[in-house]
Short mmCIF file of C-alpha atoms in Angstrom, two decimals:
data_model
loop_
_atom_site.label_atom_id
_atom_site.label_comp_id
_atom_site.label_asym_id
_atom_site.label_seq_id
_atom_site.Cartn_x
_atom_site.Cartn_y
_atom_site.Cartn_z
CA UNK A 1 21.05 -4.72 44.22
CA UNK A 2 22.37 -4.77 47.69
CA UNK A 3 19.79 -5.80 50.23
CA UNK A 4 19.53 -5.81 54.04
CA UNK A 5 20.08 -9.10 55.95
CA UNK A 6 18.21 -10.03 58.80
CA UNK A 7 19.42 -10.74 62.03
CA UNK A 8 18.52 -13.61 64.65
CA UNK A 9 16.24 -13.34 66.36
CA UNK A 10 14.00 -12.53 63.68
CA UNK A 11 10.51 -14.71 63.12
CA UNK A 12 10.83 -14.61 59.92
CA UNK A 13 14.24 -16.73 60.25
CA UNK A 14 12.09 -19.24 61.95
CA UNK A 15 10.04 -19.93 59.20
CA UNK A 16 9.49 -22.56 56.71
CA UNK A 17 10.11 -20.87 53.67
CA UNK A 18 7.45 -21.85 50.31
CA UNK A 19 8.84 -23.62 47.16
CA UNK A 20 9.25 -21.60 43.70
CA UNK A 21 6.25 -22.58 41.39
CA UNK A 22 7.32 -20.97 38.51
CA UNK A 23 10.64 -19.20 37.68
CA UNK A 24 10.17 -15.55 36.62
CA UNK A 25 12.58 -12.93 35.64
CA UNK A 26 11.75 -11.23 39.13
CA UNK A 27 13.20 -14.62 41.13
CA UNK A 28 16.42 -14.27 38.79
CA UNK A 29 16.72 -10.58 39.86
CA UNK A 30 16.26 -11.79 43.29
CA UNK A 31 19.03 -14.51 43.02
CA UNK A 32 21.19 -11.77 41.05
CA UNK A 33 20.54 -9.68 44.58
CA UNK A 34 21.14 -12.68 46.76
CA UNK A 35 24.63 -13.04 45.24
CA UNK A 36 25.75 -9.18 45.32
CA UNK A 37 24.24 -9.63 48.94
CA UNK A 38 26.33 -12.67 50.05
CA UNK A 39 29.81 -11.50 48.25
CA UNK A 40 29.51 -7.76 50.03
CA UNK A 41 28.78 -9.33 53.20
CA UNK A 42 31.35 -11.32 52.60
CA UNK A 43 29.75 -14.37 53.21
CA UNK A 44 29.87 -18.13 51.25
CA UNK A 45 25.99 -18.84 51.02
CA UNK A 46 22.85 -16.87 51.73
CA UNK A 47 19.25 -18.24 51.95
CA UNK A 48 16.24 -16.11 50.55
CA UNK A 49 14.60 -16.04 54.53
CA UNK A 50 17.65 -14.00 55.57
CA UNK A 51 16.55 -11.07 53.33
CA UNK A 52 13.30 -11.51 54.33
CA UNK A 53 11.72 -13.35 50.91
CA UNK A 54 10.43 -16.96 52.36
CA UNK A 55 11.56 -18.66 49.06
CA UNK A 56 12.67 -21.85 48.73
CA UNK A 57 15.86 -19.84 46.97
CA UNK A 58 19.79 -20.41 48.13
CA UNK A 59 22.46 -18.93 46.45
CA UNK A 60 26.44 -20.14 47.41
CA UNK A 61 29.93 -19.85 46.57
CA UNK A 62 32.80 -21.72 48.41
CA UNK A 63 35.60 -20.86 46.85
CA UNK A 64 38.27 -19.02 49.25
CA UNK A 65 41.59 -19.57 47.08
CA UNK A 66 43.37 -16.59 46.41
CA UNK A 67 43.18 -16.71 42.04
CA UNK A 68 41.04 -19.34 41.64
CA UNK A 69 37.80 -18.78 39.39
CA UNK A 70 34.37 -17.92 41.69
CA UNK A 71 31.58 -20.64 41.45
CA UNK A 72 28.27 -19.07 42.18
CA UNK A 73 25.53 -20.97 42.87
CA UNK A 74 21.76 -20.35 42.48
CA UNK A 75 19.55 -22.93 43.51
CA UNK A 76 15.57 -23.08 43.12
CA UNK A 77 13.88 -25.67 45.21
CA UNK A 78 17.26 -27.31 46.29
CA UNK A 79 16.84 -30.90 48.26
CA UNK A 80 18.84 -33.58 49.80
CA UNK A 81 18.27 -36.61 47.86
CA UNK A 82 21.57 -38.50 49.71
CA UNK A 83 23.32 -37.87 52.45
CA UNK A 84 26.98 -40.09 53.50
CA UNK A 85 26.68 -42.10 57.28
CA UNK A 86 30.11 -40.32 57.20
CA UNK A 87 30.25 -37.10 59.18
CA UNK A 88 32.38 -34.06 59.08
CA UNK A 89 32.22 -30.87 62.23
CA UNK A 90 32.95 -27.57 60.69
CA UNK A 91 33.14 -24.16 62.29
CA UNK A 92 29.84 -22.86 61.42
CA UNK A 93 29.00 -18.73 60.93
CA UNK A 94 25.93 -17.05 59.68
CA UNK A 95 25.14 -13.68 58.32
CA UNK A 96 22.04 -13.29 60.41
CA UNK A 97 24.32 -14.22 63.57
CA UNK A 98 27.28 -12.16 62.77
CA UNK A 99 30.55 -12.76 65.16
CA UNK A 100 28.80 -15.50 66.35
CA UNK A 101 30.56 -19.37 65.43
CA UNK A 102 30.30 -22.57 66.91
CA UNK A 103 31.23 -26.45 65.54
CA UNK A 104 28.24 -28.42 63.99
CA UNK A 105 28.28 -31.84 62.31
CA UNK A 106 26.42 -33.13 59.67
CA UNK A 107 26.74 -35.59 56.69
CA UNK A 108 30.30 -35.45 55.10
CA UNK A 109 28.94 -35.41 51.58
CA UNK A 110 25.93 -35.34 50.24
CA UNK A 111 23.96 -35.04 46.77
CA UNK A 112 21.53 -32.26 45.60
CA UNK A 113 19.13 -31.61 43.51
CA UNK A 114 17.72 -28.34 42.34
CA UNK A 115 16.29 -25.91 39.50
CA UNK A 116 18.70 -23.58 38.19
CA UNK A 117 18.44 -20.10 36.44
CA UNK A 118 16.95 -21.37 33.61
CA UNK A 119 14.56 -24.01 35.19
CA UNK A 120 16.26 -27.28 33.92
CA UNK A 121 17.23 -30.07 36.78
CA UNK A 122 20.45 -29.97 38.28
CA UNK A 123 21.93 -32.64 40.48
CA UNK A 124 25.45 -32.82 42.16
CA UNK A 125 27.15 -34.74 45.02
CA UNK A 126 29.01 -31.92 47.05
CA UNK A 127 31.65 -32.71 50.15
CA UNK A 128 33.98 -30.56 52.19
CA UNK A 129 33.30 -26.61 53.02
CA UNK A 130 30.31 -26.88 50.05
CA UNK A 131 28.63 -29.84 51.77
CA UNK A 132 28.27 -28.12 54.87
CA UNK A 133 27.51 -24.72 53.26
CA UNK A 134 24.76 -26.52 51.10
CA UNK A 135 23.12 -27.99 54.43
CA UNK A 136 23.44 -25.18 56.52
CA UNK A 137 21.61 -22.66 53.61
CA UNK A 138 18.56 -26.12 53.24
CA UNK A 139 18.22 -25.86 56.96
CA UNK A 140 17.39 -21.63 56.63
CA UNK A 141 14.83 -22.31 54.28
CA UNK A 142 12.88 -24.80 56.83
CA UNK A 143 13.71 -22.46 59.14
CA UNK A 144 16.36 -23.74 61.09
CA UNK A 145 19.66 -21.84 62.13
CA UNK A 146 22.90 -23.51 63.02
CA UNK A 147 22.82 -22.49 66.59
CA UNK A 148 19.73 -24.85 67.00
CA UNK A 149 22.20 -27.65 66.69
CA UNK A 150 24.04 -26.29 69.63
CA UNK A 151 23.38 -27.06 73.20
CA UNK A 152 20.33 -24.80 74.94
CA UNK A 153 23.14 -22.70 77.19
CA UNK A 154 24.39 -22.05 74.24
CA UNK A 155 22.41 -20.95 71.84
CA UNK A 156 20.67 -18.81 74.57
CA UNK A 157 24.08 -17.07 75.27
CA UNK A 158 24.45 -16.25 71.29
CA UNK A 159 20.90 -15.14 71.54
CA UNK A 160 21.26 -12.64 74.00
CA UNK A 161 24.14 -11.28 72.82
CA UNK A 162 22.55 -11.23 69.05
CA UNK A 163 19.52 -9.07 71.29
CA UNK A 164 22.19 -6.58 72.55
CA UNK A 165 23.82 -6.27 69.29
CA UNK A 166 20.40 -5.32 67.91
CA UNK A 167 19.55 -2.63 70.71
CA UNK A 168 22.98 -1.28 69.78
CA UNK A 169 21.98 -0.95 66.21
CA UNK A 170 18.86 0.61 66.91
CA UNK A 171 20.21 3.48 69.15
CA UNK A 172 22.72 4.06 65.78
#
Protein backbone atom coordinates (compact mmCIF):
# COMPACT_ATOMS: atom_id res chain seq x y z
CA UNK A 1 0.00 0.00 0.00
CA UNK A 2 0.81 3.44 -1.15
CA UNK A 3 1.41 5.84 1.69
CA UNK A 4 1.80 9.61 2.06
CA UNK A 5 5.33 11.11 2.44
CA UNK A 6 6.05 13.83 4.57
CA UNK A 7 7.43 16.95 3.69
CA UNK A 8 10.25 19.20 5.39
CA UNK A 9 9.59 20.94 7.57
CA UNK A 10 7.92 18.37 9.44
CA UNK A 11 9.02 17.56 13.36
CA UNK A 12 8.63 14.39 12.93
CA UNK A 13 11.59 14.46 10.20
CA UNK A 14 13.64 15.84 12.98
CA UNK A 15 13.44 13.04 15.06
CA UNK A 16 15.52 10.25 16.20
CA UNK A 17 13.71 7.44 15.07
CA UNK A 18 13.55 3.98 17.79
CA UNK A 19 15.24 0.64 16.81
CA UNK A 20 13.01 -2.55 15.78
CA UNK A 21 12.89 -4.96 18.86
CA UNK A 22 11.29 -7.62 17.31
CA UNK A 23 10.37 -8.24 13.63
CA UNK A 24 6.63 -8.84 13.09
CA UNK A 25 4.63 -9.50 10.06
CA UNK A 26 3.20 -5.83 10.52
CA UNK A 27 7.06 -4.26 10.06
CA UNK A 28 7.29 -6.54 6.80
CA UNK A 29 3.97 -5.03 5.58
CA UNK A 30 5.41 -1.77 6.45
CA UNK A 31 8.70 -2.38 4.47
CA UNK A 32 6.42 -4.00 1.61
CA UNK A 33 4.66 -0.24 1.80
CA UNK A 34 7.95 1.55 2.07
CA UNK A 35 9.03 -0.01 -1.25
CA UNK A 36 5.64 0.54 -3.33
CA UNK A 37 6.10 4.08 -1.65
CA UNK A 38 9.69 4.82 -2.84
CA UNK A 39 9.27 3.16 -6.56
CA UNK A 40 5.82 5.39 -7.18
CA UNK A 41 7.50 8.35 -5.97
CA UNK A 42 10.02 7.50 -7.96
CA UNK A 43 12.59 7.74 -5.59
CA UNK A 44 15.99 5.34 -4.79
CA UNK A 45 15.62 5.03 -0.86
CA UNK A 46 13.00 5.98 1.67
CA UNK A 47 13.39 6.03 5.51
CA UNK A 48 10.39 4.90 7.81
CA UNK A 49 10.36 8.86 9.50
CA UNK A 50 9.33 10.14 6.05
CA UNK A 51 5.97 8.28 6.29
CA UNK A 52 5.65 9.22 9.56
CA UNK A 53 6.60 5.60 11.46
CA UNK A 54 9.89 6.61 13.69
CA UNK A 55 11.43 3.12 12.95
CA UNK A 56 14.74 2.41 12.69
CA UNK A 57 13.45 0.90 9.04
CA UNK A 58 15.15 1.98 5.44
CA UNK A 59 14.24 0.49 2.42
CA UNK A 60 16.56 1.28 -1.08
CA UNK A 61 17.11 0.48 -4.54
CA UNK A 62 19.86 2.08 -6.77
CA UNK A 63 19.59 0.63 -9.74
CA UNK A 64 18.81 3.24 -12.73
CA UNK A 65 19.96 1.01 -15.85
CA UNK A 66 17.49 0.71 -18.37
CA UNK A 67 17.04 -3.65 -18.29
CA UNK A 68 18.95 -4.36 -15.55
CA UNK A 69 17.30 -6.52 -12.64
CA UNK A 70 15.85 -4.13 -9.48
CA UNK A 71 17.69 -4.69 -6.08
CA UNK A 72 15.40 -3.77 -3.28
CA UNK A 73 16.58 -3.31 -0.12
CA UNK A 74 14.95 -3.62 3.34
CA UNK A 75 16.97 -2.91 6.18
CA UNK A 76 16.02 -3.31 10.05
CA UNK A 77 18.30 -1.55 12.42
CA UNK A 78 20.88 -0.69 9.62
CA UNK A 79 24.44 0.84 11.03
CA UNK A 80 27.72 2.04 9.85
CA UNK A 81 30.24 -0.25 11.12
CA UNK A 82 33.13 1.35 8.48
CA UNK A 83 33.31 4.14 6.71
CA UNK A 84 36.52 4.91 3.80
CA UNK A 85 38.82 8.42 4.73
CA UNK A 86 38.00 8.55 0.95
CA UNK A 87 35.18 10.91 0.04
CA UNK A 88 32.82 11.18 -2.81
CA UNK A 89 30.10 14.69 -3.40
CA UNK A 90 26.94 13.56 -5.00
CA UNK A 91 23.91 15.57 -6.03
CA UNK A 92 21.70 14.86 -3.22
CA UNK A 93 17.47 14.88 -3.49
CA UNK A 94 14.91 13.84 -1.01
CA UNK A 95 11.32 12.91 -1.17
CA UNK A 96 10.38 15.03 1.78
CA UNK A 97 12.23 18.05 -0.07
CA UNK A 98 10.95 17.50 -3.49
CA UNK A 99 12.65 19.79 -6.42
CA UNK A 100 14.96 20.65 -3.99
CA UNK A 101 19.02 19.26 -4.70
CA UNK A 102 22.19 20.35 -3.56
CA UNK A 103 25.99 18.51 -3.49
CA UNK A 104 26.91 16.74 -0.15
CA UNK A 105 30.00 14.66 0.66
CA UNK A 106 30.43 11.88 2.71
CA UNK A 107 32.52 8.63 2.95
CA UNK A 108 33.14 7.06 -0.57
CA UNK A 109 32.33 3.57 0.63
CA UNK A 110 31.32 2.26 3.47
CA UNK A 111 30.10 -1.15 5.19
CA UNK A 112 26.67 -1.97 6.77
CA UNK A 113 25.17 -3.97 8.86
CA UNK A 114 21.53 -4.73 9.32
CA UNK A 115 18.50 -7.25 9.98
CA UNK A 116 16.75 -8.27 7.01
CA UNK A 117 13.14 -9.59 6.30
CA UNK A 118 13.63 -12.55 7.98
CA UNK A 119 15.72 -11.29 11.02
CA UNK A 120 19.15 -12.95 10.19
CA UNK A 121 22.41 -10.45 10.08
CA UNK A 122 23.33 -8.96 6.99
CA UNK A 123 26.54 -7.10 6.33
CA UNK A 124 27.83 -5.46 3.03
CA UNK A 125 30.45 -2.85 1.98
CA UNK A 126 28.47 -0.50 -0.49
CA UNK A 127 30.29 2.48 -2.74
CA UNK A 128 29.09 4.76 -5.48
CA UNK A 129 25.22 6.07 -5.83
CA UNK A 130 24.34 3.08 -2.97
CA UNK A 131 26.94 4.43 -0.52
CA UNK A 132 25.56 7.72 -0.53
CA UNK A 133 21.91 6.54 -0.73
CA UNK A 134 22.66 4.18 2.32
CA UNK A 135 24.03 7.31 4.40
CA UNK A 136 21.67 9.72 3.42
CA UNK A 137 18.43 7.15 4.43
CA UNK A 138 20.91 6.36 8.27
CA UNK A 139 21.00 10.08 8.65
CA UNK A 140 16.69 10.27 8.33
CA UNK A 141 16.39 7.86 10.90
CA UNK A 142 18.57 10.09 13.52
CA UNK A 143 16.82 12.67 12.17
CA UNK A 144 18.97 14.44 10.02
CA UNK A 145 18.14 15.70 6.36
CA UNK A 146 20.70 16.38 3.70
CA UNK A 147 20.11 20.05 3.62
CA UNK A 148 21.61 20.17 7.23
CA UNK A 149 24.90 19.52 5.57
CA UNK A 150 24.43 22.60 3.53
CA UNK A 151 25.41 26.05 4.47
CA UNK A 152 22.65 28.06 6.88
CA UNK A 153 21.64 30.55 3.69
CA UNK A 154 21.00 27.70 2.23
CA UNK A 155 19.15 25.44 3.78
CA UNK A 156 16.96 28.42 4.98
CA UNK A 157 16.27 29.31 1.25
CA UNK A 158 15.12 25.46 0.56
CA UNK A 159 13.15 25.85 3.70
CA UNK A 160 11.14 28.59 2.78
CA UNK A 161 10.45 27.59 -0.38
CA UNK A 162 9.54 23.86 1.02
CA UNK A 163 6.94 26.35 3.45
CA UNK A 164 5.41 27.89 0.26
CA UNK A 165 5.15 24.69 -1.50
CA UNK A 166 3.19 23.44 1.52
CA UNK A 167 0.72 26.54 1.72
CA UNK A 168 0.21 25.78 -1.97
CA UNK A 169 -0.79 22.28 -1.20
CA UNK A 170 -3.02 23.17 1.42
CA UNK A 171 -5.15 25.74 -0.56
CA UNK A 172 -5.44 22.46 -3.24
Amino acid sequence: MKRPILLHPDPRLKKAAAPVADLSDELRVLGDDMLTTMYDAPGIGLAAPQIGVLSRVIVLDCVKEEGEAPRPLLMFNPEIVASSDDLSTYEEGCLSIPEQYADVTRPAEIEVRWLDRDGKEQQEAFDGLWATCVQHEIDHLDGKLFIDYLKPLKRQMITRKMVKLKRELARG
